XYZ file of C-alpha atoms in Angstrom:
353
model
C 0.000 0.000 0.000
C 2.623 2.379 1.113
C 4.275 1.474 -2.590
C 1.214 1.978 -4.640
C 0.864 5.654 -2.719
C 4.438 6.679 -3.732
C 3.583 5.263 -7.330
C 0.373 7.916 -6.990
C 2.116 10.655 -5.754
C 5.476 10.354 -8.291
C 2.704 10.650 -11.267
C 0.953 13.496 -9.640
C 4.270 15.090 -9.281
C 5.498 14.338 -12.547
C 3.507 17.352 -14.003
C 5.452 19.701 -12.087
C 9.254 20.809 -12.179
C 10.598 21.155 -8.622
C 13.234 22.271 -7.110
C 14.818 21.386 -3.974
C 16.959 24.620 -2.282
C 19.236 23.609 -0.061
C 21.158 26.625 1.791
C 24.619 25.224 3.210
C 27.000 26.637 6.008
C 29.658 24.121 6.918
C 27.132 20.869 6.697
C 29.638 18.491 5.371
C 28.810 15.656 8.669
C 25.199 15.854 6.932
C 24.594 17.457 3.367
C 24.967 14.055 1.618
C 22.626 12.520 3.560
C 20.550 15.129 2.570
C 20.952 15.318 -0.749
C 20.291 11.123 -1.054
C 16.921 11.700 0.691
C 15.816 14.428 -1.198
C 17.177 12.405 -4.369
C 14.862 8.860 -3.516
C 11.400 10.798 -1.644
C 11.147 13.009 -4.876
C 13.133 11.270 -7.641
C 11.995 13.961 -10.511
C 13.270 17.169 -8.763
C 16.425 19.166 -9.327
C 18.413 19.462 -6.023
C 20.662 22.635 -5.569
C 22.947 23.087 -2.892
C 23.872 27.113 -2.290
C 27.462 26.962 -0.585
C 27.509 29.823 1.347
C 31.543 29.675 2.162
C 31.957 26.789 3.657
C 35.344 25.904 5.125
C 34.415 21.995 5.615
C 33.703 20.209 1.934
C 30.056 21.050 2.060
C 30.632 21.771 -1.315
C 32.492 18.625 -2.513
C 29.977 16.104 -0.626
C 26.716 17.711 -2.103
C 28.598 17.090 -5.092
C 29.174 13.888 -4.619
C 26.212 13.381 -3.914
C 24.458 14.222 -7.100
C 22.991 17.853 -6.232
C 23.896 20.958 -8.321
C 26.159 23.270 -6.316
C 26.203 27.058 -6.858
C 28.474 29.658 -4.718
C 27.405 32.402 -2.842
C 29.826 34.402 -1.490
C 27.993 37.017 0.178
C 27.627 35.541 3.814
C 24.007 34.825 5.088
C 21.251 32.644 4.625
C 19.092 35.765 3.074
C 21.602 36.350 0.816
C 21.711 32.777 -0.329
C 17.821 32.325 -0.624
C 17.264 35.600 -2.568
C 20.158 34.065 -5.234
C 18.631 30.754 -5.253
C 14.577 32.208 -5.875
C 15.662 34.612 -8.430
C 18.239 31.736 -10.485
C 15.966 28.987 -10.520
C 12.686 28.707 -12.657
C 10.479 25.847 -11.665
C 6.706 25.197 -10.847
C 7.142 24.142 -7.001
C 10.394 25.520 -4.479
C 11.100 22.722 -1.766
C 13.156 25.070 0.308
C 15.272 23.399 3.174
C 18.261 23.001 5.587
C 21.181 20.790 4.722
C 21.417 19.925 8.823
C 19.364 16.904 8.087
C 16.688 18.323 11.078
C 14.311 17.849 8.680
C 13.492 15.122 6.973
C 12.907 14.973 3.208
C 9.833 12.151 2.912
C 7.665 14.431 4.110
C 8.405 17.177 1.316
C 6.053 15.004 -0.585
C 3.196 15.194 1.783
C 4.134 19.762 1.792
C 3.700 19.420 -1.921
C 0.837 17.380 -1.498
C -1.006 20.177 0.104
C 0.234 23.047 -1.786
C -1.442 21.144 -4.954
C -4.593 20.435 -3.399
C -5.060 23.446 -1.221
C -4.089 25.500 -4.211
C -1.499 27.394 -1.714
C 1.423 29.483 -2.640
C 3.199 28.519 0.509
C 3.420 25.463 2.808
C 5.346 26.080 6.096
C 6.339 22.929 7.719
C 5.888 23.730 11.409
C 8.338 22.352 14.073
C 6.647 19.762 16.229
C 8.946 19.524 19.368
C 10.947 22.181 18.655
C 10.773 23.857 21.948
C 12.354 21.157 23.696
C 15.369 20.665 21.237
C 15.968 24.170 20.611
C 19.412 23.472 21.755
C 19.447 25.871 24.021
C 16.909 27.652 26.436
C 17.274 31.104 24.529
C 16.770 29.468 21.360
C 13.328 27.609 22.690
C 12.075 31.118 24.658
C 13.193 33.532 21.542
C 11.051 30.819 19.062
C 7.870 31.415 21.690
C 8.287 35.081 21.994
C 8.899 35.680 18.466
C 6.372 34.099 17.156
C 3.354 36.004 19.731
C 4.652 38.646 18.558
C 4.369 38.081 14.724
C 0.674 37.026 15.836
C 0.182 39.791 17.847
C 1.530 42.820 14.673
C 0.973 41.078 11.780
C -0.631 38.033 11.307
C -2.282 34.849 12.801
C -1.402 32.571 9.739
C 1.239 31.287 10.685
C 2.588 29.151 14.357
C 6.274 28.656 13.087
C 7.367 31.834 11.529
C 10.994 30.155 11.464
C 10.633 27.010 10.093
C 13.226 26.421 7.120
C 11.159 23.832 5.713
C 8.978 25.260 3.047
C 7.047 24.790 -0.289
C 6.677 27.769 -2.227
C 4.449 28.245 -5.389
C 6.221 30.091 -9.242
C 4.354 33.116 -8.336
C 4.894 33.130 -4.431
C 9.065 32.874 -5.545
C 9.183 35.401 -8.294
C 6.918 38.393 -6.095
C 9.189 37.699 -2.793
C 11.108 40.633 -2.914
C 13.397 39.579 -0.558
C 15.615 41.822 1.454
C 16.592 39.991 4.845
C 20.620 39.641 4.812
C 20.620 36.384 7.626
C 18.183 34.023 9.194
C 15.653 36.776 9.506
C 14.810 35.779 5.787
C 11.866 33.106 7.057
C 10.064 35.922 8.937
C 10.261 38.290 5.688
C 8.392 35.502 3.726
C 5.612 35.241 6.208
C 5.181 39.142 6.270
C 4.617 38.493 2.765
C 2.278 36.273 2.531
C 0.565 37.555 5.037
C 0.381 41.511 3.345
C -0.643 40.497 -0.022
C -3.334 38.198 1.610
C -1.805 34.747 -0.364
C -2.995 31.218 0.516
C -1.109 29.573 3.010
C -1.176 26.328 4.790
C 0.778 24.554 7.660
C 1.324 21.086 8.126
C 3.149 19.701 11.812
C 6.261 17.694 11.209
C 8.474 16.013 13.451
C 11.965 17.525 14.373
C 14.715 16.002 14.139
C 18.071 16.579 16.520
C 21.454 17.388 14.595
C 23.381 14.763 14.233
C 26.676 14.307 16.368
C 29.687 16.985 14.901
C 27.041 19.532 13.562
C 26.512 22.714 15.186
C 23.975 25.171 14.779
C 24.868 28.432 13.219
C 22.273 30.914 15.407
C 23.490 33.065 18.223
C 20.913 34.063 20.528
C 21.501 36.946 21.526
C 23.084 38.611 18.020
C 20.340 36.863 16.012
C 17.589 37.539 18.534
C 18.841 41.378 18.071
C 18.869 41.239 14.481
C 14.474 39.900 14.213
C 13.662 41.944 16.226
C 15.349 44.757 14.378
C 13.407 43.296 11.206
C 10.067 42.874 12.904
C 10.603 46.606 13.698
C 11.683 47.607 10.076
C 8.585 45.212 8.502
C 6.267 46.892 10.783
C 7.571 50.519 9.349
C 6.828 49.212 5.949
C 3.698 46.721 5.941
C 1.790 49.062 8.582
C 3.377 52.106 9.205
C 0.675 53.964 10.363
C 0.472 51.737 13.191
C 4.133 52.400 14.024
C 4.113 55.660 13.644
C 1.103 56.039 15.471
C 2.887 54.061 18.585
C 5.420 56.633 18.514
C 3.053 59.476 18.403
C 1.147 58.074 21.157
C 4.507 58.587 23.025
C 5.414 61.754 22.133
C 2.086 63.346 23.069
C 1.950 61.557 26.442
C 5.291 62.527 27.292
C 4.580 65.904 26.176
C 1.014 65.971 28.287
C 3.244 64.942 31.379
C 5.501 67.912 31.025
C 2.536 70.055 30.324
C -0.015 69.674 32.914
C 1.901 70.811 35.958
C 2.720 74.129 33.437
C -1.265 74.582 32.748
C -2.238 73.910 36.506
C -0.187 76.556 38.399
C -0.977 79.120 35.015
C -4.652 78.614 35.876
C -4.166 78.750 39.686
C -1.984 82.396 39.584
C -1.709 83.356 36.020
C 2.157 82.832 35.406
C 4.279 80.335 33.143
C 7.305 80.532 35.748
C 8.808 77.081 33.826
C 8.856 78.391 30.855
C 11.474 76.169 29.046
C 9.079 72.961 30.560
C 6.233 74.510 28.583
C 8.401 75.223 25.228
C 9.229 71.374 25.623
C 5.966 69.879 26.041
C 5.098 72.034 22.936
C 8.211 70.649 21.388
C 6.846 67.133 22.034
C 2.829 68.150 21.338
C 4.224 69.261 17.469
C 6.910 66.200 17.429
C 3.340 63.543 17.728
C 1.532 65.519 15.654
C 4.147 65.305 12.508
C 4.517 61.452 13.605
C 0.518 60.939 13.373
C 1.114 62.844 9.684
C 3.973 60.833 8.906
C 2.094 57.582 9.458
C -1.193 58.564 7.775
C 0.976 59.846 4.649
C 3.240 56.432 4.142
C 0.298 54.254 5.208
C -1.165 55.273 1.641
C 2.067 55.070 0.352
C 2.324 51.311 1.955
C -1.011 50.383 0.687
C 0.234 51.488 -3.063
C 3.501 49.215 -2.732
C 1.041 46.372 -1.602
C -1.451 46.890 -4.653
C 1.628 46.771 -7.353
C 3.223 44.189 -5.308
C -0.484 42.023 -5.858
C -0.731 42.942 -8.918
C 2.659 41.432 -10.220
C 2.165 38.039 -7.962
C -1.214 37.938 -10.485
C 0.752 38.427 -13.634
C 3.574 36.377 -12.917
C 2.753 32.817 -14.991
C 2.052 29.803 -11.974
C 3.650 27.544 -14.417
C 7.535 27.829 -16.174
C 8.288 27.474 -19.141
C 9.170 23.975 -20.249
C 12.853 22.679 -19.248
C 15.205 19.836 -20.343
C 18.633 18.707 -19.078
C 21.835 19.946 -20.814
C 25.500 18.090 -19.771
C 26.228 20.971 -16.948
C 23.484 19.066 -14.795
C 21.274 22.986 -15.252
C 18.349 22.824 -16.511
C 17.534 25.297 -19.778
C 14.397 26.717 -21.017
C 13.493 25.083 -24.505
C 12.780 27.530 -27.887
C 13.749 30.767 -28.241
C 15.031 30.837 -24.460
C 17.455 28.352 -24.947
C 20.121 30.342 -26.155
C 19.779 32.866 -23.068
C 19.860 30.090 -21.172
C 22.795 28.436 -22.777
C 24.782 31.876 -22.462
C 23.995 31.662 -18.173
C 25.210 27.919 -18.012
C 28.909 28.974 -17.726
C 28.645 31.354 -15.199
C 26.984 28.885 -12.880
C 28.967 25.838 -13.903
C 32.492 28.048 -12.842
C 30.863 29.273 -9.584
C 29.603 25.193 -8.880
C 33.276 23.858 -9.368
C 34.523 27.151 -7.005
């Protein structure tokens, strides 16, 4: 039974061209492993490994291992999945980590989903993550971060940082991605979540990293460095309530400072603090151009999101047709295959880097 399902689900897939994504930091203890499972639970997808400088052979056992590898020298995992989204043309994106905390038999089971849900995005949520965190920052900054995402932006999502997703054409090719690190996950669910796009999750299990892997997050720098992004994807998804938040504070500071002032003016008639009142008048005109601020880029913001929905409708949910050439890249057929011919160099050089 379990054989006749995998049958099933290998024809269903068939009519798609996916990708497996594989960012890579110093995974050589694990990326073959990876690359082998990802080769036998979906035996019709391309699998690309992005070396992002590794030090340790990551490069040389994905290799090995069958996957296509592809430099990226910039350092950070944003970096790395902006490259990979805007390189690679396919149907579906199986995007995951090369730590082998994830297991690839149930990418089939995400795609599954994104098909019949019709979703642009699958998030695999973390079932147990909490208590293998790997350390107790890790597990409370996972639990905070993600009440607060709930709290600003969105209730879609449980696991804003899971690194095992399924992404739709159109989903890949409107993610204008920005992040720089590992704050890249919580910039995709801001985006789903602003231009409104169907999303599912699906609970997996967790798995532990393997003896002689380490993980690459620092609590503390990293922690820093999301909540610098919720801040900065707050500014730009709903600015007027940022801006409002710091109007709010401005004019309550600034009715603190002026109260006392108004009191003894309407007990005797004098302003003897007079640089207290010039303050809270300082502060009083400080919220009111804050307030202004946020009304004027909230239209602004709501433009951005219109163009932003209006390309993720234009962009085509299937690609164009692809076939195998001897670099192991795939190439567009017709008139595109020239193009596409003229790129194969470039990433060939950069794979044997």
């Amino acid at each position: 039974m379990a054989r006749s399902n995998s049958n099933r689900a290998t024809l269903m897939f068939d009519r798609f061209n996916i990708a497996v994504l594989l960012p890579c930091y110093n995974e050589a203890s694990t990326i073959g492993q990876v690359v082998e499972g990802f080769q036998t639970a979906l035996p019709t997808a391309r699998i690309y490994v992005y070396d992002n400088n590794s030090t340790d052979g990551t490069a040389l056992k994905a290799m090995l291992a069958g996957a296509t590898v592809v430099r990226e020298r910039r350092q950070g995992k944003g970096h790395v999945v902006r490259r990979m989204l805007a390189d690679i043309d396919a149907d579906i994106y199986v995007m995951a980590d090369g730590d082998s905390t994830y297991c690839p038999t149930d990418a089939e089971d995400l795609i599954r989903t994104l098909i019949t849900e019709g979703a642009d995005m699958v998030v695999g949520t973390r079932r147990g993550v909490h208590d293998d965190a790997g350390r107790q920052g890790h597990a409370f900054g996972n639990r905070l971060f993600n009440i607060l995402y709930r709290e600003i932006f969105s209730t879609d999502f449980n696991d804003i940082f899971s690194g095992y997703r399924v992404l739709s054409r159109r989903f890949a090719k409107s993610f204008p991605a920005i992040s720089n690190g590992f704050e890249i996950e919580t910039e995709m669910s801001v985006h789903a979540s602003r231009l409104k796009l169907p999303v599912a999750e699906l609970e997996l299990d967790y798995g532990r990293r393997p003896e002689g892997s380490h993980s690459k997050l620092s609590t503390y720098k990293d922690g820093a460095k999301i909540l610098w992004t919720f801040a900065m994807l707050m500014k730009e998804t709903r600015p007027f309530t940022f801006f409002g938040v710091i109007a709010m504070a401005f004019f309550a500071t600034s009715i603190g400072f002026m109260m006392p002032v108004l009191l003894e003016y309407f007990a005797t008639g004098l302003v003897p603090r007079m640089p207290t009142w010039v303050l809270a008048l300082a502060m009083l005109m400080m919220s009111i151009i804050m307030f202004t601020a946020g009304l004027i880029l909230d239209s602004v913001s709501r433009a951005r999101t219109e163009q932003l929905r209006l390309h993720y409708i234009a962009t085509p949910v299937r690609a164009a047709p692809l076939e195998k050439v001897d670099s192991g890249v795939a190439l567009p057929r017709g008139e595109d295959q020239e193009a596409g011919l003229q790129s194969a160099p470039r990433i060939v050089r950069e794979r044997r880097g």
